[in-house]
Amino acid sequence: MTPLPDILLRPIVETALREDLGRAGDLTTDFIVPSDAVLRAAMNARQQGIVAGMDLARLAFTLFDPSVSFSALKQDGEAVHPGDCLVRVEGPARSLLSSERTALNLLSHLSGIASETNKLVNAVSDFKAHICDTRKTTPGLRLAEKYAVRAGGGLNHRFGLDDAVLIKDNHIAVAGGILPALERVHKNAGHLVKIEIEVDTLAQLDQILALQETLPVDAVLLDNMPAPLLEQAVGKVGGLFLVEASGGITLQNVKSIAATGVDLISVGWITHSAPTLDIGLDIG
Amino acid sequence: MTPLPDILLRPIVETALREDLGRAGDLTTDFIVPSDAVLRAAMNARQQGIVAGMDLARLAFTLFDPSVSFSALKQDGEAVHPGDCLVRVEGPARSLLSSERTALNLLSHLSGIASETNKLVNAVSDFKAHICDTRKTTPGLRLAEKYAVRAGGGLNHRFGLDDAVLIKDNHIAVAGGILPALERVHKNAGHLVKIEIEVDTLAQLDQILALQETLPVDAVLLDNMPAPLLEQAVGKVGGLFLVEASGGITLQNVKSIAATGVDLISVGWITHSAPTLDIGLDIG
Amino acid sequence: MTPLPDILLRPIVETALREDLGRAGDLTTDFIVPSDAVLRAAMNARQQGIVAGMDLARLAFTLFDPSVSFSALKQDGEAVHPGDCLVRVEGPARSLLSSERTALNLLSHLSGIASETNKLVNAVSDFKAHICDTRKTTPGLRLAEKYAVRAGGGLNHRFGLDDAVLIKDNHIAVAGGILPALERVHKNAGHLVKIEIEVDTLAQLDQILALQETLPVDAVLLDNMPAPLLEQAVGKVGGLFLVEASGGITLQNVKSIAATGVDLISVGWITHSAPTLDIGLDIG
Amino acid sequence: MTPLPDILLRPIVETALREDLGRAGDLTTDFIVPSDAVLRAAMNARQQGIVAGMDLARLAFTLFDPSVSFSALKQDGEAVHPGDCLVRVEGPARSLLSSERTALNLLSHLSGIASETNKLVNAVSDFKAHICDTRKTTPGLRLAEKYAVRAGGGLNHRFGLDDAVLIKDNHIAVAGGILPALERVHKNAGHLVKIEIEVDTLAQLDQILALQETLPVDAVLLDNMPAPLLEQAVGKVGGLFLVEASGGITLQNVKSIAATGVDLISVGWITHSAPTLDIGLDIG
Amino acid sequence: MTPLPDILLRPIVETALREDLGRAGDLTTDFIVPSDAVLRAAMNARQQGIVAGMDLARLAFTLFDPSVSFSALKQDGEAVHPGDCLVRVEGPARSLLSSERTALNLLSHLSGIASETNKLVNAVSDFKAHICDTRKTTPGLRLAEKYAVRAGGGLNHRFGLDDAVLIKDNHIAVAGGILPALERVHKNAGHLVKIEIEVDTLAQLDQILALQETLPVDAVLLDNMPAPLLEQAVGKVGGLFLVEASGGITLQNVKSIAATGVDLISVGWITHSAPTLDIGLDIG
Amino acid sequence: MTPLPDILLRPIVETALREDLGRAGDLTTDFIVPSDAVLRAAMNARQQGIVAGMDLARLAFTLFDPSVSFSALKQDGEAVHPGDCLVRVEGPARSLLSSERTALNLLSHLSGIASETNKLVNAVSDFKAHICDTRKTTPGLRLAEKYAVRAGGGLNHRFGLDDAVLIKDNHIAVAGGILPALERVHKNAGHLVKIEIEVDTLAQLDQILALQETLPVDAVLLDNMPAPLLEQAVGKVGGLFLVEASGGITLQNVKSIAATGVDLISVGWITHSAPTLDIGLDIG
């Protein structure tokens, strides 16, 4: 998969390093470790999962000290098992010890997201449904977290409020209905802006289908609908536009959701609540 | 509990708003919602837990639009139950709809941390042990996440590499033993810097105890020790310095760890892997 | 039209004020103007055009001095004629004189873009074609310049490399043809990402049309095609997707381009080469 | 000519790259172009003019990817003709395609300014008059645009409000006349601060000449004066200080203005309204 | 005297507050002081001197907490004596106690500079000589420190390398003499750029005087010259341009330097080595 | 001694370079010095003292121009005498001349602090007392100034309000006494936070000693106490915790203060009022 350019990642890593180093740097290491001590270390998986964030880990070590050599043995998107070596680093002992936590925090956070995403992706592999993310991301890390979703095999939903239209229930309520909402959107949206609309009932879906000639949408978001209703909805739509299911998705129920024939299943918790993937640094 | 000053929180919220608004702002809302529409909304808990991050939520709304009124009905550190209203906001509909996700992301992330922390705190309430955090935090959010730990009733471990000495196994290895490590630290550390040292065996602990007259420590970190060993260690130390247990702590085993008499139990996953607390915004 | 939120505009205005004030502020005004002198002034159009950038002008005055009162008499998107008053400001004379140039620079730059856009929009008003912009914007000002295009009645093309796919000739060349290019895009793109492809010959267009069932596009970009060819292309497409004309558009030829039936006409110079709209500040 | 140091240019280019890459980078290139594809390309002039901004173009490519090699075949200030190659770049295809637009936007914007400046400079080459710029620059780009003016053969007027005194009509009005204005300036200005004053009538000029012994100025700005009046003014001043003409300068009338004997002719539109110089990137 | 605009001061104060508050804010105050406690306090001079930096002090309190009321009883440039009250503040006790050190650090640093400057200014009050500063300022604080020099009655020398030409011995050496150095400067400098040149011997001064018709300078800098030589130099120059003395100036010898008739006496230590003015905060 | 990581120093140096270069760079050098001229220069001590800030000086040269070679002949913390060469630099003449002032400002400022600190350190070398700093630092430079204190042989007191508790008279007053103040601190402080308390009378000291079993402190700060009282206090404390003397310390009286047996002597003026160490740049 395509890495994000360093120029987008650097501010994240600089902030992370500076918040850890504070105003005096690494007291313990500076007091104890001789300046000429050299170290080799490996970042090893202690848990099964999918790697993401190798570039962030590399930047954590090399922005702290450009003389550190960083060799990636795995790539973002690759599966790892307990004991697998992801990275070998070598350089001044002080530099490795002072930047390892930042590297690990970044790598294990993104790998956690990739791993959870991938479990869902695998669970629905018999179906056409894609797993995708939401805007429920950790503040400041959206671009990295959405990258991790891609590493896990998922697709990205909107990156922000500005790159597609997603008409939600509140918008419909304020607008006074689906018709005026769609009219206003079509009057204003640029030609590269896709339009998706949230649907809570099949009656609403019928309304949207009836407008498809004049006020077409690219996708509907079926929020919190049980599988049987989803299946009915998919049937009604008949491939005219994409159908996204959302809300209450778990590793247990995702397969049954996918079996309804929906095109997309969006899941908030893969970014906002994924536990980190356990990765450790071992000397030697 | 004491809130963090806005001047520390503002950069976090500005970054979060800008990454969501992108280069064109909230397309959907701007297309659909009239500029003079006014809205009232409530942020309601959909899950039981502890609130944290009210100031971040307030800043999300008011940095976007200072005319939004934000009334907190709960305080950081307070328990909430499903249905409880945390916040009432009122203002231009566009402003509320464009900033709600940022507010919710921040509030539910920190409340998730406070809630997980609090479960552990409650589990050990019969013992003197305090729950505390680690440096395994989400990059860019450390000060906010450590605040959330306090909101959940926990204590904070080091804020960074610069505000205490924590001698780990790798430091001891590079230094060539506990004695030279402690000697170097005592030679260099300022008088307000506390010293903690990681201990993997009781033999190491004996060594530290033997040096306590000349090279005292403030605490030892017993990493991944089973409860019986912890108990022995606590007995050996006899209150001479603090004893911290770490590694593999779960909601299931934390009580038995606390029962060993340790002073502190540090837990990485309360910051790096806490699921968010489910909080939603309801119009009206 | 919907204004951009201040939180996106503030960094632009702060940078502009600081680059003008330098390290010592406004020497002339500070030396000459008494601190208690109060002034009223008007920003008046000296040329016919369309206004854009009122919020930037407001921020220039009020970020410099919050006590300045700023009253907008025109709105972004509104037409003005020589002599029309756009804004009335009142406040400390020093503040007005020190911030007026920044306000004027911003307002006249964006109004220039809106005005040029609007001339094109008017020229094609008998046709369905929309005028839209490109990524040829002034570095650092893209979001403001694209806003100005909207103020002038235009639509926005991509805001950046990340919010839609636009397959250009070089991409096709590197990919080894239209087919592999479209295959790779369809394999990777999220469901909210629209796909546009550049077409240099009618033969290429035929190829794309033949793939429309399996590898559909949302739009084609016909680069530098003369009107008769454009017309042929529009006929071939038959409304299956949008047709965008680009390259060499002038105020003189735009109507004949629109008459070919294209949906979109994109023009680089409305952002990269629009002369400013002449707006001046008059005291009193 | 002397280039600006990279440390002043880097923030401009980083902002430009980030606003184009957004939160997901270059979707099209990332989807289509293999990571190991290598490309050679040339930046070629498609129009006659003067080059400026080579360092900004270099930084656009190399801040995105330090492995890109950038060879400048022309220097800032040099004339180019259609077909002339300005730059050869070589490196990873993805890197070149993702950063070319930023490089072109910067280079063509500054070259446009240099080219327009140069036309005026050439038009007055038979006279002693210098062409100079104003503070009417594009917000955020002043230092680069003023550099481009130098590349075109022009001189720079004030860089900001803080590096010289320029007493304008409003200052004179608020001060209550030329005498008190000059008195206050002379009382306050440091010894390295030059003093220029705007003059609207020959009577005002006489006043200034009468004060030259006690309250000298370094230059007068004759705003919007017709050529015959300018000539009279030049005669009156007799070389005692510099005479600057300003307002309504065009390529058509600039020679007649220069013929009046003025020392400086300042022109706002060379920075605020110069069309870009057409430069393109060609593969191979 | 004219204050600097807040928009230039705010970044300095925000940096100062954040470096003091770190990642957890004011532990002591937060632990001890009740959130509803209110305090009144005064900033009192404990030493005689000149005040500078009132706006920075105000921003320290009010950026931390906008509800703090700040009343200035003295103005920048005013003399104070031990016991004089400079400022009264009132507000939440926590806010006052957490921001007082930042306010005091800024105010006492700038007042120290103003006070030392003022001693020199008073010492030369019988002569026409002005005291001025240099570029030997504390990194990051130049604009504030130069403001403090003005508050002390001094004039400002260059604000940076870009706002005047100062030809030093090394430039002359590299250029191959005074003549080529002045030629190159005159060929390149804009009309608002003043020219000063360093002179180490009277022979050099003669050379400059001989060139004054064709390559005039605005000032000469006589570096480390004893008073008799200075006097000779002043005589030679005869008012043709300004004469600046520099190097080795003390409070003891400044009067004798001024008595030589020089126009300017520049002193590095008023910015780089001025002790702070002792100002304290007293409760009540 | 251990250097601070570049990632913490770079923002300081970038700010310093940019405030000196302004919007046009080094006019004098750019006008006069040929672009291919190469220079060697040395930074030489002109005064006796202790060096600090070599990394900042290195960054000043190399952030301006990475091709400059910088060779340190002395290390931070080392003593220098008049004429000693600290650094040799070699590279483009323009680069050296444009960045030397920034390098010298940083190096001489920090070396001044190290040198003053060292004088105090030497004065008390017969006693166990350590010299330490305070929070009275120059805004924006705290981490660098505290580093310089270490280079001079001193210890660091708190880096900010967040890394230790220091209970001052105002806190005690607001809390209503020493007992409630200590109770609140002990209830809230994390286990790595040391506690120090200010003591103005021996009676207060007795109170603290009486509470030492239940509410222990790590140190007391005896503010402005004469030596005899300090001696009594030291006797009372008997090594139970550290004793810090503060207030009115001079090079003259510091030995007598140390002779009282205190552990720490904190001095504000080593950071807020240290004169710079005289260091110059000599060509060749």
Short mmCIF file of C-alpha atoms in Angstrom, two decimals, chain F residues 24 50 67 70 72 75 87 112 119 123 132 139 142 153-154 164-165 171 185 201 219 230 241 249-250 262-263 267 284:
data_model
loop_
_atom_site.label_atom_id
_atom_site.label_comp_id
_atom_site.label_asym_id
_atom_site.label_seq_id
_atom_site.Cartn_x
_atom_site.Cartn_y
_atom_site.Cartn_z
CA ALA F 24 14.61 40.32 2.86
CA ILE F 50 32.35 28.61 31.09
CA SER F 67 27.03 23.18 3.88
CA PHE F 70 31.23 23.60 12.31
CA ALA F 72 33.69 22.59 18.27
CA GLN F 75 32.55 21.51 25.04
CA VAL F 87 34.62 26.97 17.41
CA GLY F 112 27.08 34.03 30.51
CA LYS F 119 31.47 31.40 40.06
CA ALA F 123 32.68 29.80 45.90
CA CYS F 132 20.49 25.84 41.78
CA PRO F 139 10.57 33.76 28.44
CA ARG F 142 13.85 28.20 29.92
CA GLY F 153 27.94 23.07 37.59
CA GLY F 154 24.58 23.96 39.10
CA ALA F 164 7.07 19.42 41.61
CA VAL F 165 5.08 21.04 44.39
CA HIS F 171 -0.51 29.20 49.10
CA VAL F 185 -1.05 18.31 48.58
CA THR F 201 10.13 31.55 60.54
CA ALA F 219 12.63 20.01 51.22
CA LEU F 230 19.72 29.30 58.58
CA PHE F 241 14.86 16.60 54.52
CA ILE F 249 22.41 35.61 47.43
CA THR F 250 25.54 37.33 46.08
CA VAL F 262 22.19 24.14 53.82
CA ASP F 263 21.89 21.64 50.99
CA VAL F 267 19.70 32.05 42.86
CA GLY F 284 40.70 33.67 9.22
#
